[in-house]
Every structure is written in C-alpha cells, then in structure tokens.
PDB file of C-alpha atoms in Angstrom:
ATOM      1  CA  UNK A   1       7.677  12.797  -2.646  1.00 57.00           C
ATOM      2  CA  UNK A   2      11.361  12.185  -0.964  1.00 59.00           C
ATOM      3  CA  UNK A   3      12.635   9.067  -1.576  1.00 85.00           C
ATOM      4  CA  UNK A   4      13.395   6.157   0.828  1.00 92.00           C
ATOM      5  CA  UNK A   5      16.368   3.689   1.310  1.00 94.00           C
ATOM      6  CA  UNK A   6      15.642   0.309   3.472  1.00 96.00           C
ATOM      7  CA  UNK A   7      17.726  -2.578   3.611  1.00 96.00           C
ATOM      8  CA  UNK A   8      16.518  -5.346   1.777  1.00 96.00           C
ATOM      9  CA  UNK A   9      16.878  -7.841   4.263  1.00 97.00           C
ATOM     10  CA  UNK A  10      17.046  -8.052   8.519  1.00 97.00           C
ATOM     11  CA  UNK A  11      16.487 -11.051  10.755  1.00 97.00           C
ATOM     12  CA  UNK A  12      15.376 -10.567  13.897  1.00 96.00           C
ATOM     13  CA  UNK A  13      15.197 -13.335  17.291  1.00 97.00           C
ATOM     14  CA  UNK A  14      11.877 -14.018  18.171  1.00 97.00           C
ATOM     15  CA  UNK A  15      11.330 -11.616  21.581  1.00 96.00           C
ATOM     16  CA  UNK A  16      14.270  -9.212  20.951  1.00 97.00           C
ATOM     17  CA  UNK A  17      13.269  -5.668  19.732  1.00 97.00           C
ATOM     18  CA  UNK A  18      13.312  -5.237  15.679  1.00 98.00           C
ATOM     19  CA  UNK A  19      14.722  -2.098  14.561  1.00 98.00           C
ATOM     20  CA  UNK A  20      14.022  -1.326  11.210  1.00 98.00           C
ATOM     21  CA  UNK A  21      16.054   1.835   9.588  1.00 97.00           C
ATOM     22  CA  UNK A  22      14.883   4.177   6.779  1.00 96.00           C
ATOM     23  CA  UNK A  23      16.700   6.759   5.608  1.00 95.00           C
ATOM     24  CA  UNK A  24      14.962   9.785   3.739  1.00 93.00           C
ATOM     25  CA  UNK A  25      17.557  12.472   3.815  1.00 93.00           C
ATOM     26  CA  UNK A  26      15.559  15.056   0.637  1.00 90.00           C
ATOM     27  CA  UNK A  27      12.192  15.108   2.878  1.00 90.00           C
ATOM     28  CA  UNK A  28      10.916  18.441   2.825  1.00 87.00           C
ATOM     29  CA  UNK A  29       9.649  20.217   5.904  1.00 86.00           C
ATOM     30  CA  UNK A  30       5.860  19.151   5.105  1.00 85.00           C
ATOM     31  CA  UNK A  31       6.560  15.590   4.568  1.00 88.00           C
ATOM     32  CA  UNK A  32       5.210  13.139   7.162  1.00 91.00           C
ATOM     33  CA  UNK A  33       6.942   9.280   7.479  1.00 93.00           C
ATOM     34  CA  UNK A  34       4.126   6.953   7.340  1.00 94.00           C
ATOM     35  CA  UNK A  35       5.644   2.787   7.769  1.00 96.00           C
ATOM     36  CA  UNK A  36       3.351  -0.063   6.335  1.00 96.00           C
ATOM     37  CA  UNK A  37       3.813  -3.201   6.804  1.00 97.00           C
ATOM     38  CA  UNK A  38       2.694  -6.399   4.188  1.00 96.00           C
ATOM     39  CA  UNK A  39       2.283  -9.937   5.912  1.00 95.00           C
ATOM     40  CA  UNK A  40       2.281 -12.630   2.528  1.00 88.00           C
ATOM     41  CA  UNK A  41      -0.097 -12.262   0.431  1.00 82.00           C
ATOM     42  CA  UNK A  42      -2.163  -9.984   2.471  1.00 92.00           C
ATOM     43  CA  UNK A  43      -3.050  -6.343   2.067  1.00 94.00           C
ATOM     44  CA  UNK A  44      -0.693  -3.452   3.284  1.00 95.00           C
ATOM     45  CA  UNK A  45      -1.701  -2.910   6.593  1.00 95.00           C
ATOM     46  CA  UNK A  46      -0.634   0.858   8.288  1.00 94.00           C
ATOM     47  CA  UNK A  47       1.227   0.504  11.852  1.00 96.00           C
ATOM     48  CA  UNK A  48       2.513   4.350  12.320  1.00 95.00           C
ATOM     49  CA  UNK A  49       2.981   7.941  11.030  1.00 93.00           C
ATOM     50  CA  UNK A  50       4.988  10.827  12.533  1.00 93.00           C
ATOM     51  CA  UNK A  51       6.102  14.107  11.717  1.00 92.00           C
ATOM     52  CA  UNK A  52       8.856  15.311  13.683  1.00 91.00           C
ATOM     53  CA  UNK A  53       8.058  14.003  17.072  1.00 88.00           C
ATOM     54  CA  UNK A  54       8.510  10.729  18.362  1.00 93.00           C
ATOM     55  CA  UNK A  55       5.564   8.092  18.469  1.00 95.00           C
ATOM     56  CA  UNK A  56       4.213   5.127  19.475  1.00 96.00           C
ATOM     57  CA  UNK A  57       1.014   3.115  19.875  1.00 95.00           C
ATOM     58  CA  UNK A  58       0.074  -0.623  20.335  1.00 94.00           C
ATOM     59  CA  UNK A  59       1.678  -1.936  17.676  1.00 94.00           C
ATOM     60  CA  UNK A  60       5.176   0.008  17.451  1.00 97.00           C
ATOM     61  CA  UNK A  61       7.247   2.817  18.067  1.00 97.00           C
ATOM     62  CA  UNK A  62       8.657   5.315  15.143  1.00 98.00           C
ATOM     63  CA  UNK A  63      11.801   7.388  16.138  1.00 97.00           C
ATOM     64  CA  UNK A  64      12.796  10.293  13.701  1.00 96.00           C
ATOM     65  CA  UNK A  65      15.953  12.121  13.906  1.00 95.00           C
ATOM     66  CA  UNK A  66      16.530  15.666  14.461  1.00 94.00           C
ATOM     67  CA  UNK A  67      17.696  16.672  11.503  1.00 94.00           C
ATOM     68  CA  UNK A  68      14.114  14.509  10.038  1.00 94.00           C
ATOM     69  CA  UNK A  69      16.915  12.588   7.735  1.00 95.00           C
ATOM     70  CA  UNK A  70      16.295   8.967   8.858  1.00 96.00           C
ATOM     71  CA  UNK A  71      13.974   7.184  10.990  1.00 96.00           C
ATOM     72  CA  UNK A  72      13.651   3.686  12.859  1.00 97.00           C
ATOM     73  CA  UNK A  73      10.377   1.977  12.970  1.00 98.00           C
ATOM     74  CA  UNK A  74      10.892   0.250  16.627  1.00 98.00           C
ATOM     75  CA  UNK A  75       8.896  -3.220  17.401  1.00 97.00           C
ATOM     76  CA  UNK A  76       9.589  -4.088  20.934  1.00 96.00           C
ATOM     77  CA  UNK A  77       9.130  -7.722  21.493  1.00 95.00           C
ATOM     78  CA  UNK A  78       9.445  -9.155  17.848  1.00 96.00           C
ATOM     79  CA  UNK A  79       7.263 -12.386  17.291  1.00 97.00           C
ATOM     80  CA  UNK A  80       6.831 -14.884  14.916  1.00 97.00           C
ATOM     81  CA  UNK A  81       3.735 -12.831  13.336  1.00 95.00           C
ATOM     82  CA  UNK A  82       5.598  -9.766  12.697  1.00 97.00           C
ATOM     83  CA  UNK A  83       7.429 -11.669   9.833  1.00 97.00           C
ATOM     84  CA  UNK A  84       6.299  -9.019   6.981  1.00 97.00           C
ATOM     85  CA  UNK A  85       7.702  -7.106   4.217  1.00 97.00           C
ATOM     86  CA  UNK A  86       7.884  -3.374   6.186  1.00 98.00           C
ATOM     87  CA  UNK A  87       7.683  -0.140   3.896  1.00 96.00           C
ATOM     88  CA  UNK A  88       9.271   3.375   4.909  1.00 95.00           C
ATOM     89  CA  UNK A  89       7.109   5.997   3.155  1.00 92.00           C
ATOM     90  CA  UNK A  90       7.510   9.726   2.778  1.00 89.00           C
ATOM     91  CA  UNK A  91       4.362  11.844   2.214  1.00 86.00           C
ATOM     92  CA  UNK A  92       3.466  15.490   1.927  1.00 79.00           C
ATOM     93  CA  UNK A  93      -0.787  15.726   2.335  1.00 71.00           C
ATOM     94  CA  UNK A  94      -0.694  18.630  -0.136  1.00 65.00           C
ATOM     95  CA  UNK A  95      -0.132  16.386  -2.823  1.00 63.00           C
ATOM     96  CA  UNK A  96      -2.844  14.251  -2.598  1.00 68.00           C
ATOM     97  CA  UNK A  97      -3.792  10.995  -0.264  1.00 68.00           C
ATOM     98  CA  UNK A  98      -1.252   8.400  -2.586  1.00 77.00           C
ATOM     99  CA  UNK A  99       1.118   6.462  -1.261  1.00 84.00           C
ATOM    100  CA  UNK A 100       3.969   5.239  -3.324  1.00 85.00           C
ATOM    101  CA  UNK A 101       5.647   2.394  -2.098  1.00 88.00           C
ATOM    102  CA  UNK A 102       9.397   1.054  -2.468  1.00 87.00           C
ATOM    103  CA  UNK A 103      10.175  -2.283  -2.033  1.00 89.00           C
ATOM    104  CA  UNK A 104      10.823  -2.134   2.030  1.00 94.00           C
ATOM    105  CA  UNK A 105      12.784  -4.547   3.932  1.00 97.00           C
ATOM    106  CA  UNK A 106      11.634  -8.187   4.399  1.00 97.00           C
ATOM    107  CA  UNK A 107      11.939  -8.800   8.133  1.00 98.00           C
ATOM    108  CA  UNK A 108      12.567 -12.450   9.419  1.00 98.00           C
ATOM    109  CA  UNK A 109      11.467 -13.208  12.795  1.00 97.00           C
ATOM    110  CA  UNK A 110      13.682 -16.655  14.070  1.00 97.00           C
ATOM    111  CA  UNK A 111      12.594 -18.410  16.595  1.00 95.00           C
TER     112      UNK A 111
ATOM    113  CA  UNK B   1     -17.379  -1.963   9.664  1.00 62.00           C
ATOM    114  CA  UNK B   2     -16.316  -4.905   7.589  1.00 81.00           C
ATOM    115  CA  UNK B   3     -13.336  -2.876   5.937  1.00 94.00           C
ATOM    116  CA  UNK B   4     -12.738  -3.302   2.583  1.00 97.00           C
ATOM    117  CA  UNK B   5     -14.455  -5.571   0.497  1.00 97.00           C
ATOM    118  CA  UNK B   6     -13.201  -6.951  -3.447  1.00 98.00           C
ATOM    119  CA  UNK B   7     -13.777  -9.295  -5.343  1.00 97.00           C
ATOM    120  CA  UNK B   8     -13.363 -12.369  -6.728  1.00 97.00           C
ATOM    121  CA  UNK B   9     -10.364 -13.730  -4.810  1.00 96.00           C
ATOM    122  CA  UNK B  10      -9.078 -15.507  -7.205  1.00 97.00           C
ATOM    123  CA  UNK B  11      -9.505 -15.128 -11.151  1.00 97.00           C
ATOM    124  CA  UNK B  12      -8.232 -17.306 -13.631  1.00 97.00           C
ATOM    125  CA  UNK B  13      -9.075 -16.490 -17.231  1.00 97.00           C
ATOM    126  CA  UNK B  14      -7.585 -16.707 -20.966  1.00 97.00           C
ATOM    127  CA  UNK B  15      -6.053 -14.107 -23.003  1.00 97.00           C
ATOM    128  CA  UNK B  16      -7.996 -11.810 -24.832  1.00 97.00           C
ATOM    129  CA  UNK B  17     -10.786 -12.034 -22.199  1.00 97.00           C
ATOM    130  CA  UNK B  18     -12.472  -9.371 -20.616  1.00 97.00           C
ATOM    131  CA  UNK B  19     -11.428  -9.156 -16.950  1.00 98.00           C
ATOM    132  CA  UNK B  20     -13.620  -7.017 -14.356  1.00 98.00           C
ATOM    133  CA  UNK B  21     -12.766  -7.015 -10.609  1.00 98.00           C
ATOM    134  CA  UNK B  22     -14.556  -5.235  -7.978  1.00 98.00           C
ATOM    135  CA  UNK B  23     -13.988  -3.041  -5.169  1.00 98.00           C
ATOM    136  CA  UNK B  24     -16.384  -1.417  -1.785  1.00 98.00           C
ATOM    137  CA  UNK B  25     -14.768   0.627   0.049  1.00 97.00           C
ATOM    138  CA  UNK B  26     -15.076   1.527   3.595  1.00 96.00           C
ATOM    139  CA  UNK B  27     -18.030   3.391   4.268  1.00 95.00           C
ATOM    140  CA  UNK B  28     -17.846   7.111   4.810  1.00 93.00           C
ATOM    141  CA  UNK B  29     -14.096   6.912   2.919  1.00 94.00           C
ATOM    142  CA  UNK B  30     -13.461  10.063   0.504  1.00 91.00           C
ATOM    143  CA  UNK B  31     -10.249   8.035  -1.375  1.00 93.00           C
ATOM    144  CA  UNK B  32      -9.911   4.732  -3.501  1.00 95.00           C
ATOM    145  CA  UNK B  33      -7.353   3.261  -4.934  1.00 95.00           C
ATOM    146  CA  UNK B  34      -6.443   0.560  -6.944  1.00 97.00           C
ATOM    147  CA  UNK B  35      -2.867  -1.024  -7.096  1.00 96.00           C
ATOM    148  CA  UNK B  36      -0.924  -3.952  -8.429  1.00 97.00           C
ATOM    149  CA  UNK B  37       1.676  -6.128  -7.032  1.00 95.00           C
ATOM    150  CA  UNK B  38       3.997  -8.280  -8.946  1.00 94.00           C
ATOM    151  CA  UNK B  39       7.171  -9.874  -8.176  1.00 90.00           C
ATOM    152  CA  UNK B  40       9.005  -7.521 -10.501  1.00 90.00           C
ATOM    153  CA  UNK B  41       7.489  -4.354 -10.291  1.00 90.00           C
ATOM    154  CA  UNK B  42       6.560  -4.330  -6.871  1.00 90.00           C
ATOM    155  CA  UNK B  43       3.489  -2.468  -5.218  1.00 92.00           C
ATOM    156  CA  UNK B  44       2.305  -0.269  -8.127  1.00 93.00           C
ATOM    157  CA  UNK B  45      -0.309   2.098  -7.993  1.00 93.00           C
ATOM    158  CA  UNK B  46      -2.613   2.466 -11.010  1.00 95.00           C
ATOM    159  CA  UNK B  47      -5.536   5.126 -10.318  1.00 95.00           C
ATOM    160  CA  UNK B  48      -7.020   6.968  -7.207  1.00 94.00           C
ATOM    161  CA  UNK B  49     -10.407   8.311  -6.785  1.00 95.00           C
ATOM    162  CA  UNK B  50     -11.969  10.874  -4.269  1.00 93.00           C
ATOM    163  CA  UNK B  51     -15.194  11.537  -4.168  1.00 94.00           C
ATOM    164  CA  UNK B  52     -15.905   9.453  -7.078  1.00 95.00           C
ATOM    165  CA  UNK B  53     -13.416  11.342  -9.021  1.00 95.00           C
ATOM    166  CA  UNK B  54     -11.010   9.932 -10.519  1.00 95.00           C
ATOM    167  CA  UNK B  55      -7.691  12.443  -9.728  1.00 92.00           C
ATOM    168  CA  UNK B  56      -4.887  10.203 -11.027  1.00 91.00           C
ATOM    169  CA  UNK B  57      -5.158   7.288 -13.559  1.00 93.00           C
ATOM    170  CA  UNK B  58      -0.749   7.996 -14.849  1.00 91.00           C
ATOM    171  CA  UNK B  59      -0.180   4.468 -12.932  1.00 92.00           C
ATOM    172  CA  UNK B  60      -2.528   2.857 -15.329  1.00 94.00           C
ATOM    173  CA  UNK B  61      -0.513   0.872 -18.081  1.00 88.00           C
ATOM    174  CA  UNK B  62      -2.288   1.087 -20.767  1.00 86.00           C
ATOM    175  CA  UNK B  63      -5.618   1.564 -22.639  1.00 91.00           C
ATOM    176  CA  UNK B  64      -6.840  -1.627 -21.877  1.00 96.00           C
ATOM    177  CA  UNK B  65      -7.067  -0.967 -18.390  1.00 97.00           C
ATOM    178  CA  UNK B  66     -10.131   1.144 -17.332  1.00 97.00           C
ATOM    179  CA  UNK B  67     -11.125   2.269 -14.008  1.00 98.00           C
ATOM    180  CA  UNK B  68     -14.944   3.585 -12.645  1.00 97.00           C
ATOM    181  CA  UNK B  69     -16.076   4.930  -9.641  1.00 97.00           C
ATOM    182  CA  UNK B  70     -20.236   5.204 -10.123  1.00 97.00           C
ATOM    183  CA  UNK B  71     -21.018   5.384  -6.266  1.00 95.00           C
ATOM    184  CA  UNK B  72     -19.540   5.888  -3.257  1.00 95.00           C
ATOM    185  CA  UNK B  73     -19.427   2.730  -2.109  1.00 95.00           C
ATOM    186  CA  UNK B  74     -18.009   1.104  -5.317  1.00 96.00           C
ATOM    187  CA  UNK B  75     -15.709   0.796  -7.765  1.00 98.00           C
ATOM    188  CA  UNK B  76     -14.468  -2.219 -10.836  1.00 98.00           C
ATOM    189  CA  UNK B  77     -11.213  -2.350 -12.715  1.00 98.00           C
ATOM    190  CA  UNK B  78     -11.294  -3.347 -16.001  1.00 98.00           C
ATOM    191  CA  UNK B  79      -9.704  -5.107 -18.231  1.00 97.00           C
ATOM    192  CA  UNK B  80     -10.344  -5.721 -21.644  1.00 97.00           C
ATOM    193  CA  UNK B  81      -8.708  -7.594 -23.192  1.00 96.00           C
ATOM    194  CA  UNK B  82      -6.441  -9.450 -20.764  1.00 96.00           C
ATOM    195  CA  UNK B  83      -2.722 -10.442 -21.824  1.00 96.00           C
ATOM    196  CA  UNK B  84      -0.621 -12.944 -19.378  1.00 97.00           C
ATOM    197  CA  UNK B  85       1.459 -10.125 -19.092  1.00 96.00           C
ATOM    198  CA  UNK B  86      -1.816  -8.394 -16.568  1.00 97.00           C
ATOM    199  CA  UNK B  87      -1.447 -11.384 -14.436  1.00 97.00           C
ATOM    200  CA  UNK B  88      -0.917 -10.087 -10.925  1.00 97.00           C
ATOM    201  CA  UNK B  89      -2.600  -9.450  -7.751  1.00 97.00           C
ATOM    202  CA  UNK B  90      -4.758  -6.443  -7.677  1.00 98.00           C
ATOM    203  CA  UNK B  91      -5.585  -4.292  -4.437  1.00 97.00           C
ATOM    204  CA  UNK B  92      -8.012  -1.756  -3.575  1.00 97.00           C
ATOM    205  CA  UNK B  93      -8.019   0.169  -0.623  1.00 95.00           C
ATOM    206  CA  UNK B  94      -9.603   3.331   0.527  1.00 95.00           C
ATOM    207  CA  UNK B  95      -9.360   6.215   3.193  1.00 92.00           C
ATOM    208  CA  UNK B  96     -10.147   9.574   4.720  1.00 89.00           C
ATOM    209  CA  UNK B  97      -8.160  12.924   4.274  1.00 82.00           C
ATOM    210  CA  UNK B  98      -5.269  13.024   5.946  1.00 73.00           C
ATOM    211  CA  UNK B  99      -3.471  13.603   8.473  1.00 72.00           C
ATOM    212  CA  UNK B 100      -2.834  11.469   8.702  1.00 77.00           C
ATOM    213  CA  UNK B 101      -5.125   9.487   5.712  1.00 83.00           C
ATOM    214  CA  UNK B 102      -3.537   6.044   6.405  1.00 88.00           C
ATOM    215  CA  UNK B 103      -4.859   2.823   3.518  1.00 91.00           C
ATOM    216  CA  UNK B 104      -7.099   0.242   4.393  1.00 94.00           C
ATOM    217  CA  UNK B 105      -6.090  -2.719   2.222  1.00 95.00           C
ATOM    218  CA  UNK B 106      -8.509  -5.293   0.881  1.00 96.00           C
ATOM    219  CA  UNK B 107      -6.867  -8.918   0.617  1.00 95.00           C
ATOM    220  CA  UNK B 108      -6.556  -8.266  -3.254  1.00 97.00           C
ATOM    221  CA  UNK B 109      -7.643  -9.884  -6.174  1.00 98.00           C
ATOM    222  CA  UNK B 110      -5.065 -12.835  -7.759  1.00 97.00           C
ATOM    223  CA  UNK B 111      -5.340 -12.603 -11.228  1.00 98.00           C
ATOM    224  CA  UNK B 112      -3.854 -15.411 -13.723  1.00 98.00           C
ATOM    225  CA  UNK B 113      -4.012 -14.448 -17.499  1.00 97.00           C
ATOM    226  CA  UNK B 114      -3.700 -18.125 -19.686  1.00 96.00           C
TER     227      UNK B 114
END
C-alpha cells in the first residue's frame, strides 16, 4: 500500500473548521483513502473513505485532489470532542481487508 | 448490535505467565483482527482472520504469541509466556468485505507484564 505523510501536530479553535492534510503522492489507481480517527485510549473509530470523488457525511468531509496525490479530511465546526489522533490511510481492496496505520496527526481542539 | 466485544479490560500479570485475551466480533463480520498499540511502535497489526482463517499472522512478533479463530463469533490471543517487553494495549476489531470494509474497534485490552 502507498504510503502517507501527516503532520504530526495541528491545533485547531474550538468552532473553526479543522483541516487535516495527507499527502499520498505513489497511490495507485485502485487505492481508496480511508481517515480514522483515535480519541485516548479508545479504539480507532472510521469517519470517511473516498476514491476519487469528493465526500462527506455526518461526521466530515474528505476532499481528494485531481491528480489523487493528497487529500484533506475537512471537520466543519471543530469541538472540544474531536480532540483525537487522526490517521490518513491508503488501501487497495485487492490486497486484503488490513489496514496499516502511520502515526497520523494529533489534533488539538482549543477552546 | 453491541459492536465489538474483548476482554478483560485491564490485565496485570508477571513475567513468564501465560496471558490469554479474548475477542467477539460483530456478528455477521467475515474479518478479525488483532493489533497492538504502544507508545513506540505505534498501531501495529499482528494477525487477521476471515472466515475463521487466519490469512496473515507476519505482524506477530514472535513464537510466543499465538492467535485462534474456532468460531465465528470468537477469537483469543495468546501469550505464553509473557515478557514486560508484551506490555501494551491490545485491540481487536472486525468487518465486512470492502468497499469499503471500514474496522470496528473494541476498547482494547491494557496489558502490564511485571
């Protein structure tokens, strides 16, 4: 699977919009971008998955470029909950359901 | 559905002793997988199953560790015999076939090796 690069690090104000980059510029046309995200000490939970369109549901929006080289994992009104370690992940499906995950950026909500 | 289900919570043993935590999956899941998270290593994963299979144990670190998978609707990590080195926190989770085949985390097992 491509790799990922994340910042370490981003603080975000409590109701602004956090925009969390990834970049993944060796993802191969069959890859999908799936983003996680790890509140302490709790499980991995998913929040979104995309291909080559833009999406969103309830709990975020995931942008993709063009070229499919970087995305930007997009939660609109930040709060104090969303304080979480976030993983970028690259997948292809034809090589089996794993996910391998990096070691994300730790997003700060302030109030 | 309750999602998924390990335990214990919390397990704190000595070295050398055997160590067996426990995993059920959600129901009607084809994957499970077991990973570790430390500090220094990060989110690791160890071995997947589907369909009771197991596909990929590379993750697993050594002999000591041993996975099993006797049911569908659960699975134990084992190991035998535990070194403080092991002493992490341990997560199952389990899912369908993608796409898209997203985890479902359980809240992990802490494990603290004396």
């Amino acid at each position: 699977d491509a790799k990922t690069t994340q910042p370490p690090s981003m603080d975000c104000a409590e109701g602004r919009a956090a925009n969390l980059p990834c970049n993944h510029s060796t993802i191969s046309g069959n890859e999908y971008v799936y983003w996680y995200r790890q509140i302490h000490s709790q499980g991995p939970q998913y929040i979104i998955h995309g291909l080559k369109n833009n999406e969103t549901n309830e709990m975020a929006s995931l942008i993709i470029t063009e070229d499919r080289k970087s995305s930007t994992l997009i939660l609109p009104h930040a709060t104090l909950r969303d304080t979480a370690v976030y993983y970028c992940i690259v997948r292809a499906l034809n090589t089996g359901n794993q996910f391998y995950f990096g070691t994300g950026t730790s997003l700060t909500v302030i109030p | 559905d309750a999602g998924v289900i390990q335990s214990p919570r919390h397990e704190v043993t000595e070295m050398g002793q055997e160590v067996t935590l426990r995993c059920k999956p959600i129901s009607g899941h084809d994957y499970l997988f077991w990973y570790r998270q430390t500090m220094m290593r990060g989110l690791e994963l160890l071995i997947y199953f589907n369909n009771n299979v197991p596909i990929d144990d590379s993750g697993m670190p050594e002999d000591r560790f041993s996975a099993k998978m006797p049911n569908a609707s659960f699975s134990t990590l084992k190991i035998q015999p535990s070194e403080p080195r092991d002493s992490a926190v341990y997560f199952c989770a389990s899912s369908l076939a993608g796409p898209p085949g997203e985890l479902f985390f359980g809240e992990g097992s802490r494990l603290t090796v004396l």
